[in-house]
């Protein structure tokens, strides 16, 4: 009988089970934070032609990152229920 590899199921590291999905998430999160911290200039944002807001680019990128994460979480929850 073939034995499953530890990478498919995950490995226990200090009480936390680490699998490939968690490693990819951690790498992407680190790269996203690094990218956000490197972009510190100020930008103007045009809100549908109604007004213009000036804000630091890192703040705009952080808000978009969080919005994307929330959207992905909601889509996954909806997909898992259906």
PDB file of N, CA, C and O in Angstrom:
ATOM      1  N   UNK A   1       0.844  -1.168   0.000  1.00  0.00           N
ATOM      2  CA  UNK A   1       0.000   0.000   0.000  1.00  0.00           C
ATOM      3  C   UNK A   1       0.894   1.238   0.000  1.00  0.00           C
ATOM      4  O   UNK A   1       1.855   1.316   0.752  1.00  0.00           O
ATOM      5  N   UNK A   2       0.556   2.215  -0.831  1.00  0.00           N
ATOM      6  CA  UNK A   2       1.363   3.435  -0.942  1.00  0.00           C
ATOM      7  C   UNK A   2       1.112   4.338   0.265  1.00  0.00           C
ATOM      8  O   UNK A   2      -0.013   4.488   0.718  1.00  0.00           O
ATOM      9  N   UNK A   3       2.190   4.937   0.740  1.00  0.00           N
ATOM     10  CA  UNK A   3       2.087   5.830   1.895  1.00  0.00           C
ATOM     11  C   UNK A   3       2.013   7.276   1.416  1.00  0.00           C
ATOM     12  O   UNK A   3       2.759   7.680   0.530  1.00  0.00           O
ATOM     13  N   UNK A   4       1.118   8.060   2.003  1.00  0.00           N
ATOM     14  CA  UNK A   4       0.999   9.474   1.644  1.00  0.00           C
ATOM     15  C   UNK A   4       2.212  10.219   2.162  1.00  0.00           C
ATOM     16  O   UNK A   4       2.710   9.939   3.251  1.00  0.00           O
ATOM     17  N   UNK A   5       2.653  11.194   1.394  1.00  0.00           N
ATOM     18  CA  UNK A   5       3.792  11.991   1.846  1.00  0.00           C
ATOM     19  C   UNK A   5       3.344  12.984   2.911  1.00  0.00           C
ATOM     20  O   UNK A   5       2.184  13.366   2.991  1.00  0.00           O
ATOM     21  N   UNK A   6       4.284  13.402   3.734  1.00  0.00           N
ATOM     22  CA  UNK A   6       3.970  14.355   4.795  1.00  0.00           C
ATOM     23  C   UNK A   6       3.562  15.711   4.244  1.00  0.00           C
ATOM     24  O   UNK A   6       2.838  16.449   4.886  1.00  0.00           O
ATOM     25  N   UNK A   7       4.031  16.077   3.042  1.00  0.00           N
ATOM     26  CA  UNK A   7       3.706  17.388   2.487  1.00  0.00           C
ATOM     27  C   UNK A   7       2.251  17.475   2.051  1.00  0.00           C
ATOM     28  O   UNK A   7       1.665  18.539   2.066  1.00  0.00           O
ATOM     29  N   UNK A   8       1.652  16.341   1.654  1.00  0.00           N
ATOM     30  CA  UNK A   8       0.261  16.367   1.220  1.00  0.00           C
ATOM     31  C   UNK A   8      -0.671  16.605   2.405  1.00  0.00           C
ATOM     32  O   UNK A   8      -1.655  17.304   2.299  1.00  0.00           O
ATOM     33  N   UNK A   9      -0.356  16.024   3.543  1.00  0.00           N
ATOM     34  CA  UNK A   9      -1.201  16.136   4.710  1.00  0.00           C
ATOM     35  C   UNK A   9      -0.797  17.336   5.549  1.00  0.00           C
ATOM     36  O   UNK A   9      -1.635  18.056   6.050  1.00  0.00           O
ATOM     37  N   UNK A  10       0.466  17.553   5.694  1.00  0.00           N
ATOM     38  CA  UNK A  10       0.978  18.644   6.514  1.00  0.00           C
ATOM     39  C   UNK A  10       1.939  18.111   7.559  1.00  0.00           C
ATOM     40  O   UNK A  10       1.940  16.924   7.868  1.00  0.00           O
ATOM     41  N   UNK A  11       2.753  18.980   8.071  1.00  0.00           N
ATOM     42  CA  UNK A  11       3.710  18.604   9.104  1.00  0.00           C
ATOM     43  C   UNK A  11       3.421  19.391  10.358  1.00  0.00           C
ATOM     44  O   UNK A  11       3.070  20.556  10.290  1.00  0.00           O
ATOM     45  N   UNK A  12       3.609  18.754  11.477  1.00  0.00           N
ATOM     46  CA  UNK A  12       3.431  19.431  12.762  1.00  0.00           C
ATOM     47  C   UNK A  12       4.719  20.156  13.117  1.00  0.00           C
ATOM     48  O   UNK A  12       5.781  19.566  13.160  1.00  0.00           O
ATOM     49  N   UNK A  13       4.598  21.448  13.349  1.00  0.00           N
ATOM     50  CA  UNK A  13       5.734  22.262  13.783  1.00  0.00           C
ATOM     51  C   UNK A  13       5.276  23.020  15.019  1.00  0.00           C
ATOM     52  O   UNK A  13       4.497  23.966  14.917  1.00  0.00           O
ATOM     53  N   UNK A  14       5.737  22.601  16.171  1.00  0.00           N
ATOM     54  CA  UNK A  14       5.389  23.270  17.419  1.00  0.00           C
ATOM     55  C   UNK A  14       3.895  23.331  17.688  1.00  0.00           C
ATOM     56  O   UNK A  14       3.392  24.334  18.159  1.00  0.00           O
ATOM     57  N   UNK A  15       3.172  22.291  17.377  1.00  0.00           N
ATOM     58  CA  UNK A  15       1.741  22.268  17.643  1.00  0.00           C
ATOM     59  C   UNK A  15       0.885  22.842  16.523  1.00  0.00           C
ATOM     60  O   UNK A  15      -0.333  22.845  16.604  1.00  0.00           O
ATOM     61  N   UNK A  16       1.511  23.353  15.461  1.00  0.00           N
ATOM     62  CA  UNK A  16       0.791  23.923  14.327  1.00  0.00           C
ATOM     63  C   UNK A  16       1.026  23.045  13.107  1.00  0.00           C
ATOM     64  O   UNK A  16       2.166  22.722  12.785  1.00  0.00           O
ATOM     65  N   UNK A  17      -0.041  22.623  12.452  1.00  0.00           N
ATOM     66  CA  UNK A  17       0.102  21.822  11.248  1.00  0.00           C
ATOM     67  C   UNK A  17       0.323  22.741  10.061  1.00  0.00           C
ATOM     68  O   UNK A  17      -0.510  23.587   9.749  1.00  0.00           O
ATOM     69  N   UNK A  18       1.465  22.587   9.407  1.00  0.00           N
ATOM     70  CA  UNK A  18       1.842  23.438   8.281  1.00  0.00           C
ATOM     71  C   UNK A  18       1.733  22.620   7.005  1.00  0.00           C
ATOM     72  O   UNK A  18       2.303  21.540   6.895  1.00  0.00           O
ATOM     73  N   UNK A  19       0.980  23.143   6.040  1.00  0.00           N
ATOM     74  CA  UNK A  19       0.865  22.485   4.743  1.00  0.00           C
ATOM     75  C   UNK A  19       1.298  23.465   3.650  1.00  0.00           C
ATOM     76  O   UNK A  19       1.647  24.609   3.920  1.00  0.00           O
ATOM     77  N   UNK A  20       1.263  23.018   2.406  1.00  0.00           N
ATOM     78  CA  UNK A  20       1.727  23.849   1.286  1.00  0.00           C
ATOM     79  C   UNK A  20       0.899  25.125   1.151  1.00  0.00           C
ATOM     80  O   UNK A  20       1.427  26.188   0.834  1.00  0.00           O
ATOM     81  N   UNK A  21      -0.383  25.039   1.428  1.00  0.00           N
ATOM     82  CA  UNK A  21      -1.266  26.214   1.313  1.00  0.00           C
ATOM     83  C   UNK A  21      -0.838  27.317   2.286  1.00  0.00           C
ATOM     84  O   UNK A  21      -0.816  28.498   1.942  1.00  0.00           O
ATOM     85  N   UNK A  22      -0.482  26.934   3.506  1.00  0.00           N
ATOM     86  CA  UNK A  22      -0.045  27.918   4.495  1.00  0.00           C
ATOM     87  C   UNK A  22       1.286  28.546   4.111  1.00  0.00           C
ATOM     88  O   UNK A  22       1.495  29.742   4.323  1.00  0.00           O
ATOM     89  N   UNK A  23       2.184  27.757   3.541  1.00  0.00           N
ATOM     90  CA  UNK A  23       3.485  28.276   3.123  1.00  0.00           C
ATOM     91  C   UNK A  23       3.308  29.287   1.999  1.00  0.00           C
ATOM     92  O   UNK A  23       3.893  30.374   2.023  1.00  0.00           O
ATOM     93  N   UNK A  24       2.476  28.959   1.010  1.00  0.00           N
ATOM     94  CA  UNK A  24       2.221  29.888  -0.099  1.00  0.00           C
ATOM     95  C   UNK A  24       1.570  31.165   0.421  1.00  0.00           C
ATOM     96  O   UNK A  24       1.952  32.274   0.030  1.00  0.00           O
ATOM     97  N   UNK A  25       0.612  31.040   1.339  1.00  0.00           N
ATOM     98  CA  UNK A  25      -0.034  32.212   1.918  1.00  0.00           C
ATOM     99  C   UNK A  25       0.981  33.089   2.635  1.00  0.00           C
ATOM    100  O   UNK A  25       0.967  34.313   2.488  1.00  0.00           O
ATOM    101  N   UNK A  26       1.864  32.483   3.406  1.00  0.00           N
ATOM    102  CA  UNK A  26       2.870  33.249   4.154  1.00  0.00           C
ATOM    103  C   UNK A  26       3.814  33.987   3.209  1.00  0.00           C
ATOM    104  O   UNK A  26       4.137  35.160   3.427  1.00  0.00           O
ATOM    105  N   UNK A  27       4.243  33.329   2.138  1.00  0.00           N
ATOM    106  CA  UNK A  27       5.147  33.970   1.181  1.00  0.00           C
ATOM    107  C   UNK A  27       4.453  35.139   0.493  1.00  0.00           C
ATOM    108  O   UNK A  27       5.019  36.233   0.374  1.00  0.00           O
ATOM    109  N   UNK A  28       3.217  34.942   0.055  1.00  0.00           N
ATOM    110  CA  UNK A  28       2.472  36.020  -0.613  1.00  0.00           C
ATOM    111  C   UNK A  28       2.217  37.172   0.358  1.00  0.00           C
ATOM    112  O   UNK A  28       2.339  38.349  -0.016  1.00  0.00           O
ATOM    113  N   UNK A  29       1.890  36.867   1.601  1.00  0.00           N
ATOM    114  CA  UNK A  29       1.653  37.917   2.598  1.00  0.00           C
ATOM    115  C   UNK A  29       2.921  38.727   2.853  1.00  0.00           C
ATOM    116  O   UNK A  29       2.871  39.959   2.930  1.00  0.00           O
ATOM    117  N   UNK A  30       4.052  38.063   2.973  1.00  0.00           N
ATOM    118  CA  UNK A  30       5.322  38.765   3.194  1.00  0.00           C
ATOM    119  C   UNK A  30       5.658  39.655   2.004  1.00  0.00           C
ATOM    120  O   UNK A  30       6.057  40.808   2.172  1.00  0.00           O
ATOM    121  N   UNK A  31       5.485  39.132   0.792  1.00  0.00           N
ATOM    122  CA  UNK A  31       5.750  39.943  -0.406  1.00  0.00           C
ATOM    123  C   UNK A  31       4.800  41.134  -0.503  1.00  0.00           C
ATOM    124  O   UNK A  31       5.201  42.234  -0.886  1.00  0.00           O
ATOM    125  N   UNK A  32       3.534  40.942  -0.139  1.00  0.00           N
ATOM    126  CA  UNK A  32       2.564  42.039  -0.190  1.00  0.00           C
ATOM    127  C   UNK A  32       2.924  43.126   0.818  1.00  0.00           C
ATOM    128  O   UNK A  32       2.895  44.320   0.482  1.00  0.00           O
ATOM    129  N   UNK A  33       3.281  42.739   2.025  1.00  0.00           N
ATOM    130  CA  UNK A  33       3.662  43.733   3.042  1.00  0.00           C
ATOM    131  C   UNK A  33       4.928  44.465   2.612  1.00  0.00           C
ATOM    132  O   UNK A  33       5.018  45.693   2.740  1.00  0.00           O
ATOM    133  N   UNK A  34       5.890  43.742   2.065  1.00  0.00           N
ATOM    134  CA  UNK A  34       7.124  44.373   1.584  1.00  0.00           C
ATOM    135  C   UNK A  34       6.809  45.382   0.469  1.00  0.00           C
ATOM    136  O   UNK A  34       7.317  46.502   0.474  1.00  0.00           O
ATOM    137  N   UNK A  35       5.952  44.995  -0.477  1.00  0.00           N
ATOM    138  CA  UNK A  35       5.581  45.887  -1.574  1.00  0.00           C
ATOM    139  C   UNK A  35       4.882  47.138  -1.054  1.00  0.00           C
ATOM    140  O   UNK A  35       5.157  48.251  -1.498  1.00  0.00           O
ATOM    141  N   UNK A  36       3.994  46.951  -0.092  1.00  0.00           N
ATOM    142  CA  UNK A  36       3.264  48.084   0.489  1.00  0.00           C
ATOM    143  C   UNK A  36       4.225  49.037   1.182  1.00  0.00           C
ATOM    144  O   UNK A  36       4.142  50.252   1.020  1.00  0.00           O
ATOM    145  N   UNK A  37       5.165  48.507   1.953  1.00  0.00           N
ATOM    146  CA  UNK A  37       6.099  49.352   2.690  1.00  0.00           C
ATOM    147  C   UNK A  37       7.089  50.088   1.774  1.00  0.00           C
ATOM    148  O   UNK A  37       7.620  51.127   2.156  1.00  0.00           O
ATOM    149  N   UNK A  38       7.327  49.571   0.588  1.00  0.00           N
ATOM    150  CA  UNK A  38       8.251  50.218  -0.351  1.00  0.00           C
ATOM    151  C   UNK A  38       7.592  51.375  -1.111  1.00  0.00           C
ATOM    152  O   UNK A  38       8.282  52.193  -1.695  1.00  0.00           O
ATOM    153  N   UNK A  39       6.271  51.447  -1.113  1.00  0.00           N
ATOM    154  CA  UNK A  39       5.547  52.488  -1.841  1.00  0.00           C
ATOM    155  C   UNK A  39       4.967  53.487  -0.848  1.00  0.00           C
ATOM    156  O   UNK A  39       3.848  53.324  -0.362  1.00  0.00           O
ATOM    157  N   UNK A  40       5.736  54.538  -0.563  1.00  0.00           N
ATOM    158  CA  UNK A  40       5.338  55.475   0.484  1.00  0.00           C
ATOM    159  C   UNK A  40       4.943  56.858  -0.038  1.00  0.00           C
ATOM    160  O   UNK A  40       4.610  57.731   0.750  1.00  0.00           O
ATOM    161  N   UNK A  41       4.972  57.049  -1.330  1.00  0.00           N
ATOM    162  CA  UNK A  41       4.637  58.373  -1.858  1.00  0.00           C
ATOM    163  C   UNK A  41       3.137  58.650  -1.716  1.00  0.00           C
ATOM    164  O   UNK A  41       2.343  57.762  -1.429  1.00  0.00           O
ATOM    165  N   UNK A  42       2.754  59.901  -1.919  1.00  0.00           N
ATOM    166  CA  UNK A  42       1.357  60.298  -1.823  1.00  0.00           C
ATOM    167  C   UNK A  42       0.723  60.262  -3.215  1.00  0.00           C
ATOM    168  O   UNK A  42       1.362  60.599  -4.206  1.00  0.00           O
ATOM    169  N   UNK A  43      -0.532  59.835  -3.273  1.00  0.00           N
ATOM    170  CA  UNK A  43      -1.249  59.746  -4.550  1.00  0.00           C
ATOM    171  C   UNK A  43      -2.605  60.431  -4.426  1.00  0.00           C
ATOM    172  O   UNK A  43      -3.155  60.566  -3.339  1.00  0.00           O
ATOM    173  N   UNK A  44      -3.129  60.859  -5.573  1.00  0.00           N
ATOM    174  CA  UNK A  44      -4.488  61.412  -5.622  1.00  0.00           C
ATOM    175  C   UNK A  44      -5.418  60.335  -6.159  1.00  0.00           C
ATOM    176  O   UNK A  44      -5.133  59.686  -7.164  1.00  0.00           O
ATOM    177  N   UNK A  45      -6.536  60.172  -5.478  1.00  0.00           N
ATOM    178  CA  UNK A  45      -7.520  59.175  -5.885  1.00  0.00           C
ATOM    179  C   UNK A  45      -8.791  59.904  -6.282  1.00  0.00           C
ATOM    180  O   UNK A  45      -9.329  60.711  -5.521  1.00  0.00           O
ATOM    181  N   UNK A  46      -9.260  59.622  -7.499  1.00  0.00           N
ATOM    182  CA  UNK A  46     -10.483  60.240  -8.010  1.00  0.00           C
ATOM    183  C   UNK A  46     -11.634  59.279  -7.735  1.00  0.00           C
ATOM    184  O   UNK A  46     -11.670  58.172  -8.258  1.00  0.00           O
ATOM    185  N   UNK A  47     -12.575  59.686  -6.918  1.00  0.00           N
ATOM    186  CA  UNK A  47     -13.689  58.844  -6.527  1.00  0.00           C
ATOM    187  C   UNK A  47     -14.881  59.067  -7.451  1.00  0.00           C
ATOM    188  O   UNK A  47     -15.736  59.903  -7.200  1.00  0.00           O
ATOM    189  N   UNK A  48     -14.920  58.331  -8.534  1.00  0.00           N
ATOM    190  CA  UNK A  48     -16.001  58.341  -9.518  1.00  0.00           C
ATOM    191  C   UNK A  48     -16.356  59.745 -10.003  1.00  0.00           C
ATOM    192  O   UNK A  48     -17.512  60.045 -10.289  1.00  0.00           O
ATOM    193  N   UNK A  49     -15.389  60.625 -10.062  1.00  0.00           N
ATOM    194  CA  UNK A  49     -15.615  61.972 -10.545  1.00  0.00           C
ATOM    195  C   UNK A  49     -16.292  62.887  -9.553  1.00  0.00           C
ATOM    196  O   UNK A  49     -16.538  64.054  -9.847  1.00  0.00           O
ATOM    197  N   UNK A  50     -16.611  62.396  -8.370  1.00  0.00           N
ATOM    198  CA  UNK A  50     -17.300  63.200  -7.371  1.00  0.00           C
ATOM    199  C   UNK A  50     -16.326  64.039  -6.555  1.00  0.00           C
ATOM    200  O   UNK A  50     -16.608  65.178  -6.229  1.00  0.00           O
ATOM    201  N   UNK A  51     -15.202  63.448  -6.192  1.00  0.00           N
ATOM    202  CA  UNK A  51     -14.214  64.170  -5.396  1.00  0.00           C
ATOM    203  C   UNK A  51     -12.839  63.556  -5.601  1.00  0.00           C
ATOM    204  O   UNK A  51     -12.706  62.481  -6.176  1.00  0.00           O
ATOM    205  N   UNK A  52     -11.837  64.242  -5.121  1.00  0.00           N
ATOM    206  CA  UNK A  52     -10.462  63.768  -5.200  1.00  0.00           C
ATOM    207  C   UNK A  52      -9.883  63.745  -3.790  1.00  0.00           C
ATOM    208  O   UNK A  52     -10.023  64.699  -3.033  1.00  0.00           O
ATOM    209  N   UNK A  53      -9.245  62.638  -3.449  1.00  0.00           N
ATOM    210  CA  UNK A  53      -8.653  62.461  -2.132  1.00  0.00           C
ATOM    211  C   UNK A  53      -7.166  62.224  -2.302  1.00  0.00           C
ATOM    212  O   UNK A  53      -6.747  61.501  -3.197  1.00  0.00           O
ATOM    213  N   UNK A  54      -6.354  62.841  -1.460  1.00  0.00           N
ATOM    214  CA  UNK A  54      -4.923  62.600  -1.453  1.00  0.00           C
ATOM    215  C   UNK A  54      -4.601  61.713  -0.262  1.00  0.00           C
ATOM    216  O   UNK A  54      -5.048  61.975   0.863  1.00  0.00           O
ATOM    217  N   UNK A  55      -3.839  60.637  -0.515  1.00  0.00           N
ATOM    218  CA  UNK A  55      -3.547  59.669   0.539  1.00  0.00           C
ATOM    219  C   UNK A  55      -2.199  59.019   0.259  1.00  0.00           C
ATOM    220  O   UNK A  55      -1.780  58.923  -0.899  1.00  0.00           O
ATOM    221  N   UNK A  56      -1.514  58.525   1.300  1.00  0.00           N
ATOM    222  CA  UNK A  56      -0.276  57.781   1.065  1.00  0.00           C
ATOM    223  C   UNK A  56      -0.576  56.484   0.300  1.00  0.00           C
ATOM    224  O   UNK A  56      -1.580  55.809   0.575  1.00  0.00           O
ATOM    225  N   UNK A  57       0.273  56.147  -0.645  1.00  0.00           N
ATOM    226  CA  UNK A  57       0.056  54.959  -1.470  1.00  0.00           C
ATOM    227  C   UNK A  57       0.045  53.685  -0.628  1.00  0.00           C
ATOM    228  O   UNK A  57      -0.727  52.774  -0.898  1.00  0.00           O
ATOM    229  N   UNK A  58       0.870  53.617   0.417  1.00  0.00           N
ATOM    230  CA  UNK A  58       0.894  52.406   1.250  1.00  0.00           C
ATOM    231  C   UNK A  58      -0.463  52.152   1.884  1.00  0.00           C
ATOM    232  O   UNK A  58      -0.882  51.006   2.017  1.00  0.00           O
ATOM    233  N   UNK A  59      -1.166  53.227   2.264  1.00  0.00           N
ATOM    234  CA  UNK A  59      -2.476  53.075   2.876  1.00  0.00           C
ATOM    235  C   UNK A  59      -3.501  52.551   1.861  1.00  0.00           C
ATOM    236  O   UNK A  59      -4.294  51.661   2.162  1.00  0.00           O
ATOM    237  N   UNK A  60      -3.442  53.085   0.656  1.00  0.00           N
ATOM    238  CA  UNK A  60      -4.354  52.638  -0.409  1.00  0.00           C
ATOM    239  C   UNK A  60      -4.103  51.165  -0.715  1.00  0.00           C
ATOM    240  O   UNK A  60      -5.053  50.367  -0.819  1.00  0.00           O
ATOM    241  N   UNK A  61      -2.839  50.766  -0.831  1.00  0.00           N
ATOM    242  CA  UNK A  61      -2.508  49.373  -1.123  1.00  0.00           C
ATOM    243  C   UNK A  61      -2.943  48.449   0.012  1.00  0.00           C
ATOM    244  O   UNK A  61      -3.444  47.349  -0.237  1.00  0.00           O
ATOM    245  N   UNK A  62      -2.770  48.884   1.255  1.00  0.00           N
ATOM    246  CA  UNK A  62      -3.185  48.066   2.393  1.00  0.00           C
ATOM    247  C   UNK A  62      -4.700  47.872   2.407  1.00  0.00           C
ATOM    248  O   UNK A  62      -5.186  46.764   2.673  1.00  0.00           O
ATOM    249  N   UNK A  63      -5.446  48.931   2.123  1.00  0.00           N
ATOM    250  CA  UNK A  63      -6.909  48.829   2.081  1.00  0.00           C
ATOM    251  C   UNK A  63      -7.346  47.879   0.965  1.00  0.00           C
ATOM    252  O   UNK A  63      -8.233  47.036   1.165  1.00  0.00           O
ATOM    253  N   UNK A  64      -6.723  47.982  -0.197  1.00  0.00           N
ATOM    254  CA  UNK A  64      -7.055  47.090  -1.311  1.00  0.00           C
ATOM    255  C   UNK A  64      -6.697  45.647  -0.977  1.00  0.00           C
ATOM    256  O   UNK A  64      -7.443  44.717  -1.307  1.00  0.00           O
ATOM    257  N   UNK A  65      -5.569  45.426  -0.307  1.00  0.00           N
ATOM    258  CA  UNK A  65      -5.173  44.071   0.102  1.00  0.00           C
ATOM    259  C   UNK A  65      -6.212  43.474   1.049  1.00  0.00           C
ATOM    260  O   UNK A  65      -6.649  42.339   0.864  1.00  0.00           O
ATOM    261  N   UNK A  66      -6.618  44.232   2.046  1.00  0.00           N
ATOM    262  CA  UNK A  66      -7.611  43.739   3.004  1.00  0.00           C
ATOM    263  C   UNK A  66      -8.951  43.493   2.305  1.00  0.00           C
ATOM    264  O   UNK A  66      -9.611  42.478   2.557  1.00  0.00           O
ATOM    265  N   UNK A  67      -9.343  44.393   1.413  1.00  0.00           N
ATOM    266  CA  UNK A  67     -10.603  44.203   0.673  1.00  0.00           C
ATOM    267  C   UNK A  67     -10.539  42.931  -0.179  1.00  0.00           C
ATOM    268  O   UNK A  67     -11.516  42.169  -0.235  1.00  0.00           O
ATOM    269  N   UNK A  68      -9.410  42.680  -0.816  1.00  0.00           N
ATOM    270  CA  UNK A  68      -9.249  41.465  -1.615  1.00  0.00           C
ATOM    271  C   UNK A  68      -9.293  40.210  -0.773  1.00  0.00           C
ATOM    272  O   UNK A  68      -9.884  39.195  -1.168  1.00  0.00           O
ATOM    273  N   UNK A  69      -8.665  40.257   0.397  1.00  0.00           N
ATOM    274  CA  UNK A  69      -8.693  39.103   1.298  1.00  0.00           C
ATOM    275  C   UNK A  69     -10.112  38.821   1.780  1.00  0.00           C
ATOM    276  O   UNK A  69     -10.549  37.665   1.816  1.00  0.00           O
ATOM    277  N   UNK A  70     -10.853  39.877   2.141  1.00  0.00           N
ATOM    278  CA  UNK A  70     -12.236  39.696   2.577  1.00  0.00           C
ATOM    279  C   UNK A  70     -13.112  39.150   1.454  1.00  0.00           C
ATOM    280  O   UNK A  70     -13.947  38.267   1.672  1.00  0.00           O
ATOM    281  N   UNK A  71     -12.930  39.670   0.251  1.00  0.00           N
ATOM    282  CA  UNK A  71     -13.696  39.182  -0.889  1.00  0.00           C
ATOM    283  C   UNK A  71     -13.400  37.707  -1.152  1.00  0.00           C
ATOM    284  O   UNK A  71     -14.320  36.909  -1.372  1.00  0.00           O
ATOM    285  N   UNK A  72     -12.132  37.320  -1.101  1.00  0.00           N
ATOM    286  CA  UNK A  72     -11.768  35.913  -1.276  1.00  0.00           C
ATOM    287  C   UNK A  72     -12.362  35.034  -0.199  1.00  0.00           C
ATOM    288  O   UNK A  72     -12.827  33.920  -0.468  1.00  0.00           O
ATOM    289  N   UNK A  73     -12.376  35.520   1.035  1.00  0.00           N
ATOM    290  CA  UNK A  73     -12.947  34.759   2.139  1.00  0.00           C
ATOM    291  C   UNK A  73     -14.446  34.554   1.943  1.00  0.00           C
ATOM    292  O   UNK A  73     -14.952  33.452   2.122  1.00  0.00           O
ATOM    293  N   UNK A  74     -15.159  35.629   1.544  1.00  0.00           N
ATOM    294  CA  UNK A  74     -16.605  35.513   1.315  1.00  0.00           C
ATOM    295  C   UNK A  74     -16.914  34.593   0.146  1.00  0.00           C
ATOM    296  O   UNK A  74     -17.847  33.785   0.214  1.00  0.00           O
ATOM    297  N   UNK A  75     -16.155  34.682  -0.930  1.00  0.00           N
ATOM    298  CA  UNK A  75     -16.387  33.820  -2.096  1.00  0.00           C
ATOM    299  C   UNK A  75     -16.155  32.361  -1.722  1.00  0.00           C
ATOM    300  O   UNK A  75     -16.932  31.484  -2.097  1.00  0.00           O
ATOM    301  N   UNK A  76     -15.104  32.101  -0.953  1.00  0.00           N
ATOM    302  CA  UNK A  76     -14.828  30.727  -0.554  1.00  0.00           C
ATOM    303  C   UNK A  76     -15.935  30.189   0.348  1.00  0.00           C
ATOM    304  O   UNK A  76     -16.356  29.045   0.205  1.00  0.00           O
ATOM    305  N   UNK A  77     -16.418  30.997   1.291  1.00  0.00           N
ATOM    306  CA  UNK A  77     -17.505  30.555   2.161  1.00  0.00           C
ATOM    307  C   UNK A  77     -18.750  30.244   1.343  1.00  0.00           C
ATOM    308  O   UNK A  77     -19.446  29.258   1.571  1.00  0.00           O
ATOM    309  N   UNK A  78     -19.058  31.103   0.358  1.00  0.00           N
ATOM    310  CA  UNK A  78     -20.240  30.910  -0.479  1.00  0.00           C
ATOM    311  C   UNK A  78     -20.077  29.642  -1.318  1.00  0.00           C
ATOM    312  O   UNK A  78     -21.006  28.853  -1.448  1.00  0.00           O
ATOM    313  N   UNK A  79     -18.889  29.426  -1.878  1.00  0.00           N
ATOM    314  CA  UNK A  79     -18.633  28.263  -2.712  1.00  0.00           C
ATOM    315  C   UNK A  79     -18.703  26.979  -1.901  1.00  0.00           C
ATOM    316  O   UNK A  79     -19.226  25.980  -2.361  1.00  0.00           O
ATOM    317  N   UNK A  80     -18.189  26.990  -0.674  1.00  0.00           N
ATOM    318  CA  UNK A  80     -18.209  25.802   0.164  1.00  0.00           C
ATOM    319  C   UNK A  80     -19.615  25.409   0.598  1.00  0.00           C
ATOM    320  O   UNK A  80     -19.901  24.246   0.827  1.00  0.00           O
ATOM    321  N   UNK A  81     -20.503  26.392   0.722  1.00  0.00           N
ATOM    322  CA  UNK A  81     -21.888  26.106   1.132  1.00  0.00           C
ATOM    323  C   UNK A  81     -22.693  25.494  -0.001  1.00  0.00           C
ATOM    324  O   UNK A  81     -23.619  24.750   0.238  1.00  0.00           O
ATOM    325  N   UNK A  82     -22.377  25.894  -1.248  1.00  0.00           N
ATOM    326  CA  UNK A  82     -23.187  25.475  -2.388  1.00  0.00           C
ATOM    327  C   UNK A  82     -22.941  24.158  -2.884  1.00  0.00           C
ATOM    328  O   UNK A  82     -22.726  23.121  -2.812  1.00  0.00           O
TER     329      UNK A  82
END
